[in-house]
Coordinates of C-alpha atoms in Angstrom, one line a residue:
Chain A
M443 CA 35.6 116.1 170.5
Y444 CA 34.0 117.1 173.7
I445 CA 34.4 117.5 177.3
D446 CA 32.6 114.7 179.4
R447 CA 33.1 115.5 182.8
L448 CA 34.8 118.0 183.9
I449 CA 36.6 117.9 187.8
L450 CA 38.1 121.0 189.6
Q451 CA 39.5 121.1 192.8
N452 CA 40.7 124.4 194.8
F453 CA 40.0 126.0 191.1
R454 CA 39.1 129.2 192.5
N455 CA 35.8 129.3 193.9
Y456 CA 35.4 125.4 193.5
D457 CA 36.6 123.4 196.2
N458 CA 35.4 120.6 194.7
L459 CA 33.5 120.7 191.1
N460 CA 32.3 117.7 189.1
I461 CA 30.1 118.0 186.3
E462 CA 28.9 116.6 183.6
F463 CA 27.9 118.1 180.1
S464 CA 26.4 117.6 177.7
P465 CA 27.7 116.8 174.4
G466 CA 25.3 119.4 172.8
L467 CA 24.7 123.0 174.2
N468 CA 25.6 123.4 177.7
F469 CA 24.1 126.9 179.5
I470 CA 25.9 128.0 182.6
I471 CA 23.2 130.5 184.2
G472 CA 23.9 132.5 187.2
E473 CA 24.5 136.2 188.6
N474 CA 27.8 138.4 188.0
G475 CA 30.7 137.2 190.5
I476 CA 29.2 133.6 191.0
G477 CA 31.9 131.8 189.4
K478 CA 30.3 131.0 185.9
T479 CA 33.3 132.1 184.0
N480 CA 35.5 130.3 186.0
I481 CA 34.0 126.6 184.7
L482 CA 35.4 127.9 181.2
E483 CA 38.4 129.4 182.1
A484 CA 39.2 125.5 183.9
I485 CA 38.3 124.0 180.5
Y486 CA 40.1 126.7 178.2
I487 CA 43.1 125.8 180.6
A488 CA 43.3 122.6 180.1
S489 CA 43.7 123.0 176.5
N490 CA 46.2 126.1 176.9
I491 CA 47.4 125.2 179.2
R492 CA 47.4 129.2 180.3
S493 CA 44.0 130.7 181.7
F494 CA 42.6 133.4 178.9
R495 CA 42.1 136.1 181.5
N496 CA 46.4 136.5 181.2
I497 CA 46.9 136.7 184.8
P498 CA 49.6 134.0 187.0
D499 CA 49.1 131.2 188.4
S500 CA 48.6 131.7 191.5
E501 CA 45.9 133.8 191.9
I502 CA 43.8 131.0 190.1
I503 CA 44.5 128.6 192.8
R504 CA 41.2 128.8 195.6
W505 CA 42.0 131.5 198.6
G506 CA 44.0 129.4 201.6
E507 CA 45.1 126.8 199.9
N508 CA 48.4 125.9 197.8
Y509 CA 47.2 124.2 194.8
Y510 CA 44.9 123.3 192.3
Y511 CA 43.5 120.3 189.9
C512 CA 42.0 120.4 187.0
K513 CA 40.5 117.3 185.1
S514 CA 38.7 117.3 181.8
L515 CA 37.2 113.9 180.4
I516 CA 37.4 114.3 176.2
K517 CA 35.1 111.8 174.3
E518 CA 35.6 111.3 170.8
N519 CA 39.3 112.7 170.7
E520 CA 42.6 110.4 170.0
Y521 CA 43.3 111.8 173.7
R522 CA 41.2 110.9 176.4
K523 CA 42.5 112.1 179.5
F524 CA 44.1 116.0 180.3
E525 CA 45.1 116.8 183.7
V526 CA 46.9 120.3 185.2
G527 CA 47.9 120.2 188.1
C528 CA 49.6 123.5 190.3
N529 CA 51.6 124.2 193.2
I530 CA 52.7 126.5 195.1
D531 CA 55.7 126.3 197.6
N532 CA 57.4 129.3 198.9
G533 CA 56.5 131.2 196.2
N534 CA 57.4 128.7 193.5
V535 CA 55.1 127.8 191.0
R536 CA 55.1 124.4 189.6
K537 CA 53.2 122.7 187.5
K538 CA 52.5 119.7 186.3
I539 CA 50.3 118.3 182.9
K540 CA 49.5 115.3 182.1
I541 CA 47.9 113.5 178.7
D542 CA 46.1 110.5 179.2
D543 CA 48.5 109.9 182.0
R544 CA 51.8 110.3 180.7
E545 CA 53.8 113.6 181.9
I546 CA 53.9 116.1 179.0
K547 CA 57.3 118.1 179.4
K548 CA 57.2 120.8 176.0
A549 CA 54.5 122.6 175.6
S550 CA 54.4 121.7 171.9
D551 CA 54.0 118.4 172.6
Y552 CA 50.6 119.7 174.5
F553 CA 49.0 122.4 172.5
G554 CA 46.6 121.1 169.6
K555 CA 45.4 117.7 171.3
L556 CA 42.8 119.6 173.3
L557 CA 41.0 121.8 170.5
T558 CA 39.0 124.8 171.9
V559 CA 38.1 127.8 170.8
V560 CA 37.0 130.7 173.4
F561 CA 34.4 134.5 173.2
I562 CA 34.6 136.2 175.3
P563 CA 33.9 140.3 175.6
V564 CA 37.3 141.3 175.2
D565 CA 37.7 139.7 172.1
I566 CA 36.7 143.2 170.3
N567 CA 40.5 143.8 171.7
I568 CA 41.7 142.0 168.8
V569 CA 40.2 143.6 166.5
S570 CA 40.3 147.5 167.4
G571 CA 43.2 147.1 170.1
S572 CA 47.3 146.9 169.8
P573 CA 48.9 145.1 166.9
D574 CA 50.4 142.7 169.7
L575 CA 46.8 141.5 170.2
R576 CA 46.4 140.6 167.0
R577 CA 49.6 138.9 166.8
R578 CA 49.1 136.8 170.1
F579 CA 45.4 136.1 168.8
F580 CA 46.7 135.1 165.0
D581 CA 50.1 133.3 166.5
S582 CA 47.8 131.0 168.9
V583 CA 45.3 129.6 165.9
I584 CA 48.6 129.0 163.5
S585 CA 50.3 126.6 166.6
K586 CA 46.6 125.0 166.9
I587 CA 47.0 124.1 163.3
D588 CA 50.7 123.7 163.6
P589 CA 52.8 122.4 166.4
S590 CA 56.0 123.3 164.3
Y591 CA 55.1 126.8 164.0
F592 CA 54.8 126.8 168.0
E593 CA 58.1 125.5 167.9
V594 CA 59.7 128.0 165.4
L595 CA 57.7 130.8 167.2
N596 CA 59.3 130.3 170.9
K597 CA 62.7 129.5 169.4
Y598 CA 62.4 133.2 166.9
K599 CA 61.5 135.2 170.3
K600 CA 64.8 134.4 172.2
I601 CA 67.3 134.6 169.1
L602 CA 65.5 138.5 168.7
S603 CA 66.1 139.1 172.2
S604 CA 69.8 137.6 171.7
R605 CA 70.0 139.9 168.8
N606 CA 68.6 142.7 170.6
T607 CA 71.1 142.0 173.4
I608 CA 74.2 142.5 171.0
L609 CA 73.0 145.2 169.1
K610 CA 72.2 147.8 172.2
Q611 CA 75.9 146.2 174.0
L612 CA 77.8 147.5 169.9
K613 CA 75.5 150.8 171.0
E614 CA 77.1 151.0 174.1
K615 CA 80.5 150.5 172.3
R616 CA 81.3 147.9 175.4
S617 CA 82.6 145.1 173.1
N618 CA 83.2 144.2 169.5
Y619 CA 80.1 141.9 168.6
Y620 CA 80.3 141.8 165.0
N621 CA 81.2 138.7 164.2
E622 CA 78.4 137.4 166.5
L623 CA 75.8 139.3 165.2
D624 CA 76.4 137.8 161.9
I625 CA 74.9 134.9 164.0
W626 CA 72.2 136.1 165.1
D627 CA 71.5 137.5 161.6
S628 CA 71.9 134.7 159.7
M629 CA 69.1 132.2 162.9
F630 CA 67.0 135.6 162.7
A631 CA 66.7 135.7 158.6
D632 CA 65.9 131.4 159.3
S633 CA 63.3 131.4 161.6
S634 CA 61.7 134.9 160.7
Y635 CA 61.3 133.4 157.1
F636 CA 59.9 130.6 158.1
I637 CA 57.4 132.3 160.6
V638 CA 56.2 135.6 157.9
K639 CA 55.7 132.5 155.0
K640 CA 53.1 130.7 157.4
R641 CA 51.2 133.5 158.2
E642 CA 51.0 134.7 154.6
E643 CA 49.6 131.3 153.9
F644 CA 47.6 131.4 156.3
I645 CA 45.9 134.5 156.5
E646 CA 44.8 133.8 152.8
E647 CA 43.2 131.0 153.6
F648 CA 41.1 132.3 157.1
S649 CA 40.4 135.8 155.1
K650 CA 38.1 133.9 153.3
L651 CA 36.7 132.2 155.9
F652 CA 35.9 135.5 158.1
S653 CA 34.4 137.2 155.3
L654 CA 31.5 134.2 154.6
S655 CA 30.9 134.1 158.6
Y656 CA 30.9 138.8 158.6
E657 CA 28.3 138.1 155.7
K658 CA 25.8 135.7 157.2
I659 CA 25.5 137.6 160.8
A660 CA 25.8 141.2 159.5
G661 CA 23.6 140.3 156.7
T662 CA 23.6 143.1 153.9
D663 CA 26.6 145.5 155.8
S664 CA 29.9 145.8 153.3
V665 CA 32.0 143.2 154.0
P666 CA 35.1 143.3 155.4
V667 CA 38.9 141.9 154.5
I668 CA 41.9 140.4 156.4
E669 CA 45.1 141.7 155.3
Y670 CA 48.4 140.7 156.6
N671 CA 50.8 143.9 156.6
S672 CA 54.5 143.1 156.9
S673 CA 57.7 144.3 156.7
I674 CA 59.4 141.6 155.1
K675 CA 56.3 140.6 153.2
S676 CA 57.7 138.2 150.4
M677 CA 61.0 138.5 150.9
H678 CA 63.2 135.4 150.8
R679 CA 65.2 134.0 153.7
D680 CA 68.8 135.9 151.4
E681 CA 66.7 138.7 151.2
I682 CA 65.8 139.3 154.7
L683 CA 69.5 138.4 155.4
S684 CA 71.0 141.5 153.6
E685 CA 68.0 143.6 154.6
L686 CA 68.9 143.3 158.2
Q687 CA 72.8 143.8 157.1
Q688 CA 72.2 147.1 155.1
R689 CA 70.0 148.5 158.3
R690 CA 72.2 147.4 160.5
D691 CA 73.6 150.9 161.4
K692 CA 70.5 151.6 162.2
D693 CA 69.2 148.7 164.4
I694 CA 72.3 149.9 166.6
L695 CA 71.3 153.2 167.0
F696 CA 67.8 152.0 168.3
G697 CA 68.8 149.3 170.5
S698 CA 66.5 147.5 168.7
T699 CA 65.2 145.2 165.4
G700 CA 63.2 147.0 163.1
I701 CA 61.9 144.6 160.7
G702 CA 61.0 141.3 161.5
P703 CA 57.9 139.0 162.4
Q704 CA 57.5 140.8 165.7
R705 CA 57.2 144.2 164.0
D706 CA 53.3 142.9 161.6
D707 CA 50.2 143.9 161.9
Y708 CA 46.5 142.0 160.3
L709 CA 45.0 144.8 158.7
F710 CA 40.9 144.6 158.8
L711 CA 40.0 146.8 155.5
N712 CA 36.9 147.5 153.3
N713 CA 37.8 148.7 149.8
K714 CA 41.1 150.2 151.1
R715 CA 39.2 151.5 154.3
L716 CA 40.5 150.8 157.8
F717 CA 37.7 149.0 159.0
V718 CA 38.6 150.3 162.4
N719 CA 38.5 154.0 162.1
Y720 CA 34.2 153.8 161.0
A721 CA 33.1 150.7 161.8
S722 CA 30.2 151.2 164.8
Q723 CA 30.3 149.5 168.1
G724 CA 28.4 146.4 167.0
Q725 CA 30.0 146.4 163.6
K726 CA 33.0 145.4 165.6
R727 CA 31.7 142.7 167.8
I728 CA 30.2 141.5 164.8
A729 CA 34.3 141.1 163.5
A730 CA 35.4 139.8 166.5
I731 CA 33.1 136.9 167.1
S732 CA 33.7 136.1 162.9
L733 CA 37.2 135.8 164.3
K734 CA 36.5 133.1 166.2
I735 CA 34.0 131.2 164.2
S736 CA 36.3 131.3 161.3
E737 CA 39.2 129.6 163.7
C738 CA 36.6 127.2 164.2
D739 CA 36.2 126.9 160.8
I740 CA 40.0 126.6 159.9
I741 CA 40.7 124.5 162.5
E742 CA 38.3 121.8 161.3
K743 CA 39.1 122.5 157.9
I744 CA 42.6 121.0 158.9
T745 CA 42.2 118.6 161.4
E746 CA 39.5 117.6 160.5
K747 CA 38.6 117.7 164.1
K748 CA 35.8 118.9 165.9
S749 CA 36.3 121.9 168.8
L750 CA 35.0 122.2 171.7
I751 CA 33.1 126.0 171.9
L752 CA 33.6 128.0 175.3
I753 CA 31.0 131.2 175.1
D754 CA 31.8 133.7 177.8
D755 CA 28.8 136.2 178.2
I756 CA 28.3 137.7 175.0
F757 CA 24.8 138.2 174.7
S758 CA 23.7 141.0 177.4
E759 CA 25.2 143.1 174.4
L760 CA 23.1 141.9 171.5
D761 CA 19.5 142.2 170.5
K762 CA 16.9 139.5 170.5
N763 CA 17.1 138.9 166.6
R764 CA 21.1 138.7 166.9
R765 CA 20.7 136.2 169.9
E766 CA 19.0 134.2 168.0
N767 CA 21.1 134.4 164.9
M768 CA 24.0 133.6 166.8
I769 CA 22.5 130.7 168.3
G770 CA 21.0 129.1 164.8
L771 CA 25.2 129.6 163.9
F772 CA 27.0 127.8 167.2
Q773 CA 24.6 124.5 166.6
R774 CA 26.5 123.0 163.4
G775 CA 27.6 119.9 165.6
N776 CA 30.5 121.3 168.2
Q777 CA 29.5 121.1 171.7
V778 CA 29.0 124.8 173.0
I779 CA 29.2 126.3 176.5
F780 CA 27.5 129.4 177.4
T781 CA 27.4 131.3 180.2
M782 CA 25.2 133.8 180.9
T783 CA 23.2 136.4 183.8
N784 CA 20.1 135.7 182.7
S785 CA 17.2 132.9 181.9
G786 CA 15.6 134.4 180.4
Y787 CA 17.6 134.6 177.7
F788 CA 17.8 131.1 177.4
D789 CA 13.9 130.2 177.5
S790 CA 13.7 133.2 174.2
M791 CA 16.3 131.0 172.5
N792 CA 15.3 128.6 170.1
V793 CA 17.5 125.7 170.8
I794 CA 17.2 122.5 168.2
S795 CA 20.4 120.4 170.2
T796 CA 20.3 118.4 173.0
Y797 CA 21.0 120.6 175.4
K798 CA 21.7 120.6 179.7
R799 CA 20.9 123.6 181.9
F800 CA 23.3 124.6 184.2
L801 CA 22.0 127.5 187.5
V802 CA 24.5 128.8 189.6
N803 CA 24.1 130.4 192.8
Y804 CA 26.0 130.5 196.0
A805 CA 25.0 127.6 197.4
G806 CA 27.0 125.7 194.2
I807 CA 26.1 124.4 190.9
T808 CA 22.9 122.6 190.1
E809 CA 21.3 121.0 186.9
N810 CA 18.0 122.3 185.7
Chain B
M1380 CA 60.2 123.8 213.0
S1381 CA 63.6 123.6 215.0
N1382 CA 65.5 120.7 215.1
P1383 CA 67.1 119.1 218.7
S1384 CA 70.6 120.0 217.6
K1385 CA 71.9 122.1 215.6
Y1386 CA 74.9 120.2 214.2
L1387 CA 72.1 118.1 212.4
D1388 CA 71.0 121.6 211.1
D1389 CA 73.6 122.5 209.3
L1390 CA 74.3 119.2 207.6
I1391 CA 71.0 118.9 206.7
R1392 CA 71.0 123.0 205.0
E1393 CA 74.1 122.4 203.7
F1394 CA 72.9 118.6 202.0
S1395 CA 69.7 121.0 200.9
K1396 CA 72.0 123.7 198.9
L1397 CA 73.4 120.0 196.5
P1398 CA 71.0 119.8 192.9
G1399 CA 68.0 117.6 193.2
I1400 CA 68.5 117.7 197.3
G1401 CA 65.5 118.9 199.0
T1402 CA 64.9 119.4 202.9
K1403 CA 63.6 115.8 203.0
S1404 CA 66.6 114.1 201.6
A1405 CA 68.7 116.5 202.9
S1406 CA 67.7 115.4 206.7
R1407 CA 67.3 111.2 205.4
L1408 CA 71.6 111.8 204.4
A1409 CA 71.8 113.6 207.8
F1410 CA 70.9 110.2 209.6
H1411 CA 72.3 107.9 207.4
I1412 CA 75.8 109.7 207.9
L1413 CA 74.6 109.8 211.7
N1414 CA 74.7 106.6 211.8
M1415 CA 77.9 105.6 210.1
A1416 CA 80.9 104.9 211.5
V1417 CA 83.5 107.4 212.0
E1418 CA 85.9 105.9 210.1
D1419 CA 83.7 106.1 207.0
T1420 CA 82.2 109.2 207.7
E1421 CA 85.9 110.5 207.1
R1422 CA 86.9 108.5 204.5
L1423 CA 84.3 110.7 202.9
I1424 CA 85.5 113.7 203.8
D1425 CA 88.6 113.2 202.9
S1426 CA 87.3 111.8 199.0
I1427 CA 85.6 115.0 198.6
V1428 CA 88.3 117.4 199.6
S1429 CA 90.9 115.6 197.9
L1430 CA 88.6 115.8 195.0
K1431 CA 88.5 119.8 195.7
K1432 CA 92.2 120.0 196.3
N1433 CA 93.6 118.0 193.1
I1434 CA 91.3 118.3 190.0
G1435 CA 92.2 120.8 188.0
T1436 CA 91.0 121.4 184.6
C1437 CA 93.6 120.4 181.5
I1438 CA 95.4 123.0 179.9
I1439 CA 94.7 121.8 176.1
C1440 CA 91.6 120.5 176.9
G1441 CA 90.2 122.3 179.4
G1442 CA 88.5 119.6 180.9
I1443 CA 88.5 117.8 183.9
S1444 CA 92.2 116.3 185.4
D1445 CA 94.4 115.2 188.0
E1446 CA 97.0 116.9 186.2
E1447 CA 98.2 119.2 183.9
R1448 CA 97.6 116.9 180.8
C1449 CA 94.4 115.6 181.2
S1450 CA 95.0 111.4 180.9
I1451 CA 93.0 111.8 177.3
C1452 CA 95.3 114.0 175.7
R1453 CA 98.4 112.2 177.0
N1454 CA 97.0 109.2 175.6
E1455 CA 99.2 109.1 172.1
S1456 CA 97.3 106.0 170.7
R1457 CA 94.0 108.4 170.4
D1458 CA 93.7 110.0 166.9
S1459 CA 94.8 113.7 167.7
G1460 CA 93.9 114.6 163.8
L1461 CA 89.8 114.6 165.6
I1462 CA 88.6 116.8 168.0
C1463 CA 84.8 116.9 169.2
I1464 CA 83.9 120.1 170.7
V1465 CA 81.3 119.8 173.5
E1466 CA 79.4 122.6 176.2
N1467 CA 81.4 120.8 179.5
A1468 CA 83.3 118.3 180.9
R1469 CA 81.1 115.9 181.8
D1470 CA 80.0 115.7 178.1
V1471 CA 83.3 114.5 177.6
L1472 CA 82.5 111.8 180.0
T1473 CA 78.8 110.7 178.6
I1474 CA 81.0 110.3 174.9
E1475 CA 84.1 108.3 176.6
S1476 CA 81.3 105.9 178.4
T1477 CA 80.5 104.7 174.6
G1478 CA 83.8 103.6 174.2
K1479 CA 83.7 104.3 170.5
Y1480 CA 85.0 107.5 170.0
S1481 CA 88.8 107.4 169.9
G1482 CA 89.9 111.5 169.2
L1483 CA 90.6 113.9 171.6
Y1484 CA 88.3 116.9 173.3
H1485 CA 87.2 120.3 173.7
V1486 CA 85.4 121.6 176.4
L1487 CA 83.6 125.6 175.7
M1488 CA 82.7 125.5 179.6
G1489 CA 79.3 126.5 178.4
L1490 CA 77.7 128.2 175.3
I1491 CA 76.7 131.8 173.7
S1492 CA 74.1 133.5 175.1
P1493 CA 74.0 136.8 175.5
L1494 CA 70.7 137.4 177.4
D1495 CA 72.6 135.1 180.1
G1496 CA 75.9 138.5 179.1
I1497 CA 77.7 135.5 178.0
G1498 CA 80.0 136.0 174.4
P1499 CA 83.0 133.9 172.6
E1500 CA 85.0 135.7 174.8
E1501 CA 83.7 134.2 178.3
L1502 CA 84.0 130.8 176.5
N1503 CA 87.5 128.6 176.2
I1504 CA 87.5 129.4 172.4
S1505 CA 91.1 131.3 171.5
S1506 CA 92.9 128.1 173.2
L1507 CA 90.4 126.1 171.0
I1508 CA 92.0 128.1 167.3
K1509 CA 95.4 128.0 168.8
R1510 CA 95.1 124.0 168.6
C1511 CA 93.7 124.4 165.4
G1512 CA 96.0 126.6 163.9
S1513 CA 99.5 124.6 165.0
N1514 CA 98.5 120.8 165.4
D1515 CA 97.4 118.2 162.6
V1516 CA 93.8 118.3 163.1
R1517 CA 92.0 117.2 159.8
E1518 CA 88.7 117.5 161.5
V1519 CA 86.7 118.8 164.4
I1520 CA 83.2 117.5 165.3
L1521 CA 80.6 119.9 167.0
A1522 CA 78.7 117.7 169.3
L1523 CA 76.3 120.7 171.1
N1524 CA 72.4 120.6 171.9
S1525 CA 70.1 121.0 169.7
T1526 CA 69.1 124.9 171.7
V1527 CA 69.0 128.1 170.3
E1528 CA 72.6 128.6 171.8
G1529 CA 73.7 125.8 170.8
D1530 CA 72.9 126.6 167.5
A1531 CA 74.8 129.6 167.7
T1532 CA 77.8 128.6 169.2
T1533 CA 78.0 125.7 166.4
L1534 CA 77.4 128.6 163.7
Y1535 CA 80.0 130.7 165.1
L1536 CA 82.8 127.7 165.7
A1537 CA 81.7 126.4 161.5
K1538 CA 83.1 130.0 160.8
I1539 CA 85.5 130.9 162.1
L1540 CA 86.9 127.4 162.3
S1541 CA 86.4 127.0 158.6
N1542 CA 88.1 130.2 157.4
L1543 CA 91.3 127.7 159.3
G1544 CA 91.1 125.3 156.3
I1545 CA 89.2 122.3 158.7
K1546 CA 86.4 119.9 158.1
V1547 CA 83.8 121.6 160.6
T1548 CA 81.0 118.5 161.2
R1549 CA 78.4 118.1 163.7
I1550 CA 76.7 115.5 165.4
A1551 CA 73.3 114.6 163.4
R1552 CA 70.2 115.0 164.8
G1553 CA 66.8 112.8 164.6
L1554 CA 64.8 109.8 166.6
P1555 CA 67.2 108.3 169.7
V1556 CA 67.9 105.6 169.3
G1557 CA 65.4 102.4 170.0
A1558 CA 62.4 105.4 169.7
D1559 CA 58.7 104.7 169.0
L1560 CA 58.2 107.0 165.4
E1561 CA 54.5 107.6 167.1
F1562 CA 55.4 109.5 170.2
A1563 CA 58.5 111.4 168.4
D1564 CA 57.4 115.3 167.8
C1565 CA 56.9 116.9 164.6
A1566 CA 60.6 118.9 164.9
T1567 CA 62.5 115.6 165.5
I1568 CA 61.0 114.0 162.9
I1569 CA 61.9 116.2 160.6
K1570 CA 64.6 116.7 161.5
S1571 CA 65.5 113.2 160.8
I1572 CA 63.9 113.6 157.3
E1573 CA 66.3 115.9 156.0
G1574 CA 69.1 114.3 158.0
R1575 CA 68.3 110.7 156.2
V1576 CA 71.0 108.9 154.8
E1577 CA 71.1 106.3 152.0
L1578 CA 71.5 102.6 153.0

């Protein structure tokens, strides 16, 4: 699938924007702070409802306005028109999402219909940051290829906070909630069994693809693998339940649940050594890029659809050779939209696909 | 914004507190009332006031009632061995509108939701247990929403009611009647397949 046209109103610095992309490669070139990334952000929102910058919608609305609107017209896909509108009224944010003119009420019905993979400089934190960032990344990838995972994950989050609330009440001995705790234990065991099993199956497949693309970029370097690390790995539903009941006193003491998917991590290992402990900044960058390339690979493998690839300025960190390697890697039949600050990068690339070039400055965006 | 009349302002403000009514609808309603005959407005006010004064909750099922016991609980032709458990009094009206259910009801007045500070003690459960213990109740149907709170409440009630030796059932989950399979979400389809019936 590819995006044919993007139409924006009051989105960040754009009051009105209407651009037509090439189905091949697209290069958006301009100085820092001119609004290149905003274009990628708009396409990402059309696909994921939320921004990759992790900020409230009210900040995306153009200064002084009270709404934004974003429409993406997609080709070679089952669904053609994706619209996200957001309106702020007396501090209340209201968002309306539509696919092919039909309003969508549940996020799980929206996910996975417009597939995008985004490469941003902060991706490196997935490799070297806290476990929470890795869980979030892998959760989003699994949700794209399996909407039932997304649905169970949302339920599970609510079950976990309900259970934790009961634990805190028991700790303060406010009431006798033991009967009720049994119910949440049972629901927790059901949903976490489902999640952990999906994660295990997923990572086994994903790790192979990851190692493969790491090898392609880094060449001779020793290649890391990803291992899924869970407190309830390979446990059956009833084993999780009895584990929960065994550690009940401890959980009450801490007022929180000590085992489960919320404590999981994904480890990057090389001969049992932790990758982050010895890897250089460059190696971490390669690992981050490999994660995203494997995301494209696994989506293609399972859904048989080509994702739209969005690449935000990851070139400035790489030397000329690596840059050329990367461009080669991305000419794989997907539509790719790059942003870059320096048109010199573009001139030095060996582009074989059809492409379009856009220049962004204070006057707006022009094709050239 | 200032309206020419303080009385109009007051009524619009009161109307816009109602669910589903914004300022625009509220002002349309207020203007409509302004143009109504005095006796019509009095009838309207009377019906609102007598609703508030006369309706209470049924001491047996917890549903709405004009008397101590509601018309459903008083009706002797209904099957008193069958109780359908619902979240609120409106659900009773929804099920009654089908005309196909002949048992009695029990209204919980909420669902277990620790995040909202609602536990079993806050719900109309103790009277349910009393009902199930003393009467000739054969079967209890749990007709609660398919949400995390609904599921938790269903599990909780199933556990205590089956301890009393009563048959506990839950309403079926799956495709709505007349729905297109193509437009159903994954979870609904999975539930439909799990809950298939032999023909």
